[in-house]
Short mmCIF file of C-alpha atoms in Angstrom, two decimals:
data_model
loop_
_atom_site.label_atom_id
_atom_site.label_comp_id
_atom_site.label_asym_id
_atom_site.label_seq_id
_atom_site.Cartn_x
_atom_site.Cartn_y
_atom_site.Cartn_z
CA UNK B 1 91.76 99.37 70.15
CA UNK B 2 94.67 100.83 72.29
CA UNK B 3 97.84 100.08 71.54
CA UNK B 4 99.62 101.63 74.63
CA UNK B 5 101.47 100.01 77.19
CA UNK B 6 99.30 99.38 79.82
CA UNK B 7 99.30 99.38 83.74
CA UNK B 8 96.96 96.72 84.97
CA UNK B 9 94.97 96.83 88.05
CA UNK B 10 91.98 95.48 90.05
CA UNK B 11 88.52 96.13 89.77
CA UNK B 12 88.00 97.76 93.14
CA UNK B 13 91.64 99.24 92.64
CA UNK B 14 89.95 101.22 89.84
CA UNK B 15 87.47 102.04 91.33
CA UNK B 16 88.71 103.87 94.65
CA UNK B 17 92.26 104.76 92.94
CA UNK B 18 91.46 104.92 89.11
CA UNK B 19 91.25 108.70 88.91
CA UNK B 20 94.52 109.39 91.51
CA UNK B 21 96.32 106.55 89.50
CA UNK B 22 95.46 108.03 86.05
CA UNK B 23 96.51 112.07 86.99
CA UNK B 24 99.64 110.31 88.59
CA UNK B 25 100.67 108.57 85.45
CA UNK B 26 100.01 111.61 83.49
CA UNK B 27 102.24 113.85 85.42
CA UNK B 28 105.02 111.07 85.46
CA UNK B 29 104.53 111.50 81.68
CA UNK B 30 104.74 107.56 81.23
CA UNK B 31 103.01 106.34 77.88
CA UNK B 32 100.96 103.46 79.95
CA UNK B 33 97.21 103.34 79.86
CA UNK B 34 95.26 102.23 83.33
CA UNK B 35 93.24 98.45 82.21
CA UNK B 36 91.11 97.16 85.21
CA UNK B 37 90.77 93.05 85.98
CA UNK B 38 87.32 92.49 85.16
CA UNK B 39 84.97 92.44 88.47
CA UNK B 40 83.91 88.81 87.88
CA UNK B 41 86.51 86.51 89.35
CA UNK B 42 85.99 83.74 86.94
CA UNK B 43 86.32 86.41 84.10
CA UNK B 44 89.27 87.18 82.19
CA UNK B 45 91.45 90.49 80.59
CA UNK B 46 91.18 90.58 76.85
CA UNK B 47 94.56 89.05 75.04
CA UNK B 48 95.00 92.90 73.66
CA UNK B 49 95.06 94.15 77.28
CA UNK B 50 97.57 91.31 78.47
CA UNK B 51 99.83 91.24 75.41
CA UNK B 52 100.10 95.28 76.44
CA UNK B 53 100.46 94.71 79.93
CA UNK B 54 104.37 96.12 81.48
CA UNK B 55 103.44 96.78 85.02
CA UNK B 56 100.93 95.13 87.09
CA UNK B 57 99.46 95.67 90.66
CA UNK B 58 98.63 93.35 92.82
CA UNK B 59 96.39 94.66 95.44
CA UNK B 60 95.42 93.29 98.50
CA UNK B 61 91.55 93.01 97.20
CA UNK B 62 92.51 90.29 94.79
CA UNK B 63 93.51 87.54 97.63
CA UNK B 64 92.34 85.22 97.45
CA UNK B 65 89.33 85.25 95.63
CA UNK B 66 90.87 87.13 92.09
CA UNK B 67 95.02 85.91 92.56
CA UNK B 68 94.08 83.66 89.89
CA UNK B 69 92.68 86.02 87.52
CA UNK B 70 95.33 88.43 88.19
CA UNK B 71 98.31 85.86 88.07
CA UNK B 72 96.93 84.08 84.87
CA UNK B 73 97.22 87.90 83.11
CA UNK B 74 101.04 88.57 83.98
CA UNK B 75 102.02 85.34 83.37
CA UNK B 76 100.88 85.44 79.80
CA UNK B 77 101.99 89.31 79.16
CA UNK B 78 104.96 88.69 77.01
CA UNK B 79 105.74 92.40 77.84
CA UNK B 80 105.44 92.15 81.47
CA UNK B 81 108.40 94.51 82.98
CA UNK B 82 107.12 95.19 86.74
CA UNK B 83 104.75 93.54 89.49
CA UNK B 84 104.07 95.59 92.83
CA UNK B 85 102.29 93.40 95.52
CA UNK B 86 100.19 94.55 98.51
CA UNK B 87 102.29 91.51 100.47
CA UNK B 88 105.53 91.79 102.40
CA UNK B 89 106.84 87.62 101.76
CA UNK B 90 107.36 86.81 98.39
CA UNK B 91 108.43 82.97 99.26
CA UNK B 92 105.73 81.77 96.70
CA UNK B 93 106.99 80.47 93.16
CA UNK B 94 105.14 82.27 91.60
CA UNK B 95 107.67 85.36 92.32
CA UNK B 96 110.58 83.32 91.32
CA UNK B 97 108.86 82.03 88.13
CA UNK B 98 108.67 86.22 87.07
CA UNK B 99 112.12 87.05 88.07
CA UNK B 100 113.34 84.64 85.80
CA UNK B 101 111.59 85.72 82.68
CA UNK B 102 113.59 88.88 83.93
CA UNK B 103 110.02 90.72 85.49
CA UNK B 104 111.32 92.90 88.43
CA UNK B 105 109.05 92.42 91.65
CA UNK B 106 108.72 94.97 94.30
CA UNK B 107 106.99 94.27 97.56
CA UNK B 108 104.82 97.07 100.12
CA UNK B 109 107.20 96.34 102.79
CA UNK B 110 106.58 99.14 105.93
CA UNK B 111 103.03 99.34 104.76
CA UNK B 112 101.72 96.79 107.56
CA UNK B 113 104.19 97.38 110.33
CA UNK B 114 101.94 99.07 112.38
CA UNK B 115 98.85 96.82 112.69
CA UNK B 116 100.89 93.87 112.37
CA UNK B 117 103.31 94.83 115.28
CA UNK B 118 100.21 95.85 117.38
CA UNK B 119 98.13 92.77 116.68
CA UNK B 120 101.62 90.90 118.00
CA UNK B 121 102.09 93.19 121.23
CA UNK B 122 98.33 92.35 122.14
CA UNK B 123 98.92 88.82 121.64
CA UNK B 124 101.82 88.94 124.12
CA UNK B 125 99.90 91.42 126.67
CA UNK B 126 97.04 88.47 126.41
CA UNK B 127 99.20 85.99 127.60
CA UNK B 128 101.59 88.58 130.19
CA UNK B 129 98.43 88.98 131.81
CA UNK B 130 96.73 85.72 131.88
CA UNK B 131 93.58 86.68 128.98
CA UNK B 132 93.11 82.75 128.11
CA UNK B 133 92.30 81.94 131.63
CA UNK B 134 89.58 84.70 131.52
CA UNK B 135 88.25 83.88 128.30
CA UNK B 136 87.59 80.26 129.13
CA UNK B 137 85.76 81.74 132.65
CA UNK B 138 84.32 83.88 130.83
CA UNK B 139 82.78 81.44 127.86
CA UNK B 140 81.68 79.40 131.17
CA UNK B 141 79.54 81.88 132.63
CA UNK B 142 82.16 81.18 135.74
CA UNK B 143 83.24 83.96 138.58
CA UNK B 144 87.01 82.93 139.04
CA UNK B 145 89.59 85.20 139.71
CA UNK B 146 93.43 84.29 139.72
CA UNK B 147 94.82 83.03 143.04
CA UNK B 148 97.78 84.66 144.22
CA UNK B 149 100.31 82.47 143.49
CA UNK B 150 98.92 81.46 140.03
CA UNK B 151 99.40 85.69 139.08
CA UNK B 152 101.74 86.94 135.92
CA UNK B 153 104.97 87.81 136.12
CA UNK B 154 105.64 92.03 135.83
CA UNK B 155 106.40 92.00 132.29
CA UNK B 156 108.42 95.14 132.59
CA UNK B 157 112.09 94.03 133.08
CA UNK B 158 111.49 90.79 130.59
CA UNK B 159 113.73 89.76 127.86
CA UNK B 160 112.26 89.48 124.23
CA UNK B 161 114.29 88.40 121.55
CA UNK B 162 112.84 90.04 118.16
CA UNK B 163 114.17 87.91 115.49
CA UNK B 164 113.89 89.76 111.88
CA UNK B 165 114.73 93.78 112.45
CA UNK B 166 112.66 95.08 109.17
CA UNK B 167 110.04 97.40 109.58
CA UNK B 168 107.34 95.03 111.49
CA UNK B 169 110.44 93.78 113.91
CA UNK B 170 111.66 97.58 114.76
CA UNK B 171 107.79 98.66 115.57
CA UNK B 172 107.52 95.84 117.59
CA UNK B 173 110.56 96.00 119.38
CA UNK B 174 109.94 100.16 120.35
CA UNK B 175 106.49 98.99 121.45
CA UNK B 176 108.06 96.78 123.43
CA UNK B 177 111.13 99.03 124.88
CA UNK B 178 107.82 101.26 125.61
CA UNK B 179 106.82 98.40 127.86
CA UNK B 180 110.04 98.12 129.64
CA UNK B 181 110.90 95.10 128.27
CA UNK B 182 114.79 94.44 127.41
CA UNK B 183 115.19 94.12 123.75
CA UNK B 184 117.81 92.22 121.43
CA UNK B 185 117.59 92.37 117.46
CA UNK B 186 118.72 90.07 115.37
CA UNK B 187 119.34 91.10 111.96
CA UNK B 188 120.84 89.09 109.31
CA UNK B 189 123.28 91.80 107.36
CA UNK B 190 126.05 92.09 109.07
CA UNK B 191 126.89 95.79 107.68
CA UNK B 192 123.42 96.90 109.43
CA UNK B 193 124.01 95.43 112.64
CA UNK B 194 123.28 98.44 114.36
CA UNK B 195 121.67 101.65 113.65
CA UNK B 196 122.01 104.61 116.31
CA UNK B 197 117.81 104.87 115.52
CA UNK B 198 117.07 101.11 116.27
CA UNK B 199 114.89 100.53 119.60
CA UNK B 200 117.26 97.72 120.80
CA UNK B 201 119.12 97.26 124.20
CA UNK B 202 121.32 95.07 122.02
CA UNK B 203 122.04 93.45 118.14
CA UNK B 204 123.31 90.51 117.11
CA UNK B 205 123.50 88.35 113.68
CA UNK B 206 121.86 85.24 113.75
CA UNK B 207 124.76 82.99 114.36
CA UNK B 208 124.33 83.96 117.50
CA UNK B 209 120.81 82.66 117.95
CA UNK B 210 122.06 79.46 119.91
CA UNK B 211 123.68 81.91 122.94
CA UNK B 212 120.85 83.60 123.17
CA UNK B 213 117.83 81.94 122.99
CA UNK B 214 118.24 81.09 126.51
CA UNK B 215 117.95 84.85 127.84
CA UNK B 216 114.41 85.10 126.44
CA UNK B 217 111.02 84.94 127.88
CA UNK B 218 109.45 86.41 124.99
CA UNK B 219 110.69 85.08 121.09
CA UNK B 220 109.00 87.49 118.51
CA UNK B 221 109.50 85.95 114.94
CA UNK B 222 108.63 88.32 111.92
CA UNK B 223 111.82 86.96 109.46
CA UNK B 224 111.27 86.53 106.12
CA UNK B 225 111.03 82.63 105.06
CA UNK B 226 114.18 81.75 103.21
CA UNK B 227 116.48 78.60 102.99
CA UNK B 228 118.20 79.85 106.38
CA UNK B 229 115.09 80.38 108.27
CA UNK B 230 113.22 77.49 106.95
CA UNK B 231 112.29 75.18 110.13
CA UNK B 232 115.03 77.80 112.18
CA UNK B 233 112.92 77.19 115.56
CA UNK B 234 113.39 73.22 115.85
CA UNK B 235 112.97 71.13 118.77
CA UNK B 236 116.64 71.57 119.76
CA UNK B 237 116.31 75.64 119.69
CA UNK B 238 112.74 75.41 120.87
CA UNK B 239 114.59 73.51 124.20
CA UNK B 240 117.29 76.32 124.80
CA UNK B 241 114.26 78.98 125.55
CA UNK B 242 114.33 79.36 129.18
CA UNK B 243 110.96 77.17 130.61
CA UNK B 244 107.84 79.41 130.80
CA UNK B 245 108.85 81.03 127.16
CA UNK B 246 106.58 82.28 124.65
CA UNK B 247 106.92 82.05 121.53
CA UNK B 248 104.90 84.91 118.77
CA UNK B 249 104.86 84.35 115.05
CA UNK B 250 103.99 86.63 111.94
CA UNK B 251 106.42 85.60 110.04
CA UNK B 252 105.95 82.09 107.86
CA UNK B 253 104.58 78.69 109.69
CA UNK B 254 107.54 77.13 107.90
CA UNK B 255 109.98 78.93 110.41
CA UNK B 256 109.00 76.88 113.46
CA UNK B 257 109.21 72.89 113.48
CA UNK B 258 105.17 72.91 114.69
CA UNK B 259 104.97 69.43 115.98
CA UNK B 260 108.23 70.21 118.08
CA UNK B 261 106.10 73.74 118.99
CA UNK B 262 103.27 71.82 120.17
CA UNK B 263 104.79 69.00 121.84
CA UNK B 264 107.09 71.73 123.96
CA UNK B 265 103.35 73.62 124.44
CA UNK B 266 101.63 70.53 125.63
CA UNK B 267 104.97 69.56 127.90
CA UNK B 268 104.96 72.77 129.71
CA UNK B 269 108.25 74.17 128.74
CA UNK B 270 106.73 76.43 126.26
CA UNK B 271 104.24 78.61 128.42
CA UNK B 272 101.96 79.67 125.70
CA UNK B 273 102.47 81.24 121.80
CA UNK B 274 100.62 83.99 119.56
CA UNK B 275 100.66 82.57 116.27
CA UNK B 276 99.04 84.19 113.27
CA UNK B 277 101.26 81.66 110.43
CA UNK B 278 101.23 77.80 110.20
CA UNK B 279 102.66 75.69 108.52
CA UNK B 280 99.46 74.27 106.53
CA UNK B 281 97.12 77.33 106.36
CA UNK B 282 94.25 77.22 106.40
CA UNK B 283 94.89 75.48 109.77
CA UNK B 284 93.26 71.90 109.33
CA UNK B 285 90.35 71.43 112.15
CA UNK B 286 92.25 68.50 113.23
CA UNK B 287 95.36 71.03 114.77
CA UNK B 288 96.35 70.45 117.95
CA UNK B 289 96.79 73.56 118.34
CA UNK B 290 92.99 75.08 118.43
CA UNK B 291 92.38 72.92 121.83
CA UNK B 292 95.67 73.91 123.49
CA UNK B 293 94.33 76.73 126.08
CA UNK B 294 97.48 78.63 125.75
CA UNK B 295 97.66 79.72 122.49
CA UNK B 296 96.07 82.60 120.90
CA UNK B 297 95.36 82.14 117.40
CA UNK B 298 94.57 84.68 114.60
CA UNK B 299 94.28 83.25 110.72
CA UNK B 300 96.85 84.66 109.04
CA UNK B 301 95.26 88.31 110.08
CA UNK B 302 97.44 89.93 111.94
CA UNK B 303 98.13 92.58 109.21
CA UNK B 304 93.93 93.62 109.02
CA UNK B 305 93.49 97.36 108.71
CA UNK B 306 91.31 100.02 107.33
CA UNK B 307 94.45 102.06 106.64
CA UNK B 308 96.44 99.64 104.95
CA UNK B 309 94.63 99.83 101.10
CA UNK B 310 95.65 103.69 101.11
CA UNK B 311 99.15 103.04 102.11
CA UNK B 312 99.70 99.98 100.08
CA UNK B 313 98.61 102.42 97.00
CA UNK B 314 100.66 105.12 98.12
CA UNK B 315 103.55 103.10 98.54
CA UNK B 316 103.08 101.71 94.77
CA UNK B 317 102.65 105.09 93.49
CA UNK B 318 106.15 106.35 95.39
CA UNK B 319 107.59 103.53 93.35
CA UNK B 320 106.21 104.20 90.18
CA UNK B 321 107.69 107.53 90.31
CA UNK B 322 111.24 105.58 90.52
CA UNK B 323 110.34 103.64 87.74
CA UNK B 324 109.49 106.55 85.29
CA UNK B 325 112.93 107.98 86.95
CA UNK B 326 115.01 104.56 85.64
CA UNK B 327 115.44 104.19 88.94
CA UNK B 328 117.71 100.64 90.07
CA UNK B 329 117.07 98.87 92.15
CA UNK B 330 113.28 100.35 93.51
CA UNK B 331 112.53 101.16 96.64
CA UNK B 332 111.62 97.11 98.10
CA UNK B 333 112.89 95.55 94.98
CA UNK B 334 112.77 91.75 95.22
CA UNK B 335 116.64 91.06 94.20
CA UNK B 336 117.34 87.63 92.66
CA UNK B 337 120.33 85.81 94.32
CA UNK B 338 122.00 82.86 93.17
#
């Protein structure tokens, strides 16, 4: 029986990346041993294999249907040093419970930016253009075409505000600069308030949110869920977007007060929302929101991508290489505060 340290990893992870992961260990001259999650979900690794486990990848294979498998090894490793995880939030307690048994957590942040930002801009050119009132013709076998005075506004020229200025908010926001849309950033550390790269007309910190929520047509939300964003979009805020707004969400369900949301949808002042995050997910049947004819709903999706298990891996890799360097703090480190 082994007695190395060992790196644990999925089934499929093993599979498709076993070989790359093993050479890449080897030439980082790290003592650890690649142990895969057994391929039955309801299966468990040994208690020799957890009791060596110091690092631990969470890939994105594993949610949901092997989380608990994966989770129930690293929380029993008494050695546990280092998680990686395919995800970008880390709001869950589960995080938090490993940081304090002093287990460093380090997210793929970047990986997703891409198909995320693109699933958001096609959500917005849906509604720009007036998709939903197609789609329903369309699922009625009905010949209508827009009247004149019922056309879309030219979106070039439009305001959106892109709340969150990581890696999904600055693809979305050059996307949208592409567009000719005018675009204001928010980002929350002051010191980074503006870079001479970022594809902004403007930046501002979010106390600032209150002056100008009411210059937006278009409110992109893709902010990670913290104390201060927690419910951040409430009825009040909701009411100082200009009437006709939309409103797009990738960022948590928690951010927006939903029954405000709705209420503001079903009122008229909101003009329609892209939402891929709710607040109860999956989204109960009952939801409002699922009749409402414009909204465009994706389940929590808006991230799906061929592309995104290679760069996930490649991104974990890039990090393990600061972690056999003593690198502090990695590259998307999770840093406690408080």
């Amino acid at each position: 029986m082994s007695t190395k340290p060992a790196l644990i990893i999925s089934h499929r992870c093993h599979a498709v990346f076993g070989a790359e992961l093993t050479a890449a260990v080897a030439r980082l001259k790290l003592p650890h041993e690649v142990a895969a999650l057994p391929e039955d979900k309801d299966a468990r690794l040994s208690d020799a294999d957890v009791a060596r486990g110091e690092i631990a990848f969470y890939s994105q294979d594993l949610n949901p249907t092997h989380g608990r498998q994966f989770f129930s090894a690293v929380r029993k490793g008494p050695n546990m040093k280092w998680i990686h995880v395919f995800n970008i939030g880390v709001d869950h307690p589960i995080y938090t419970e490993m940081q304090e048994r002093g287990v460093r957590v380090t997210t793929s942040a970047g990986t997703t930016a891409q198909p995320i930002s693109q699933t958001a801009i096609t959500g917005m050119l849906m509604l720009s253009r007036g998709f939903p009132f197609w789609i329903k013709s369309q699922a009625e076998r009905r010949w209508q075409q827009v009247r004149l005075q019922d056309s879309p506004a030219d979106l070039p020229g439009q305001t959106v505000l892109v709340y969150g200025m990581g890696s999904i908010g600055a693809e979305f926001a050059r996307l949208a600069k592409a567009l000719g849309m005018h675009v204001i950033g928010v980002r929350r550390t002051p010191q980074l308030a503006r870079k001479a790269n970022d594809p902004v007309d403007e930046m501002h910190t979010p106390d600032q949110i209150d002056k100008l929520l009411p210059r937006a047509q278009w409110l992109m939300l893709c902010s990670p869920l913290t104390s201060e964003t927690r419910k951040l979009m409430n009825a009040q805020r909701l009411a100082l977007l200009p009437k006709g707004a939309h409103v797009l969400n990738v960022s948590r369900g928690e951010v927006i007060d939903e029954a405000a949301m709705i209420e503001s949808l079903k009122g008229g002042h909101l003009a329609g929302a892209y939402l891929d995050v709710f607040e109860q997910e999956p989204l109960p049947a009952e939801s409002a929101l699922w009749d409402l004819p414009n909204v465009i709903i994706t389940p929590h999706n808006s991230t799906s991508s061929r592309g995104n298990e290679r760069r996930v891996f490649d991104c974990f890799t890039r990090i393990l290489e600061q972690w056999a360097n003593k690198q502090s703090p990695l590259t998307n480190e999770v840093l406690r505060t408080g």
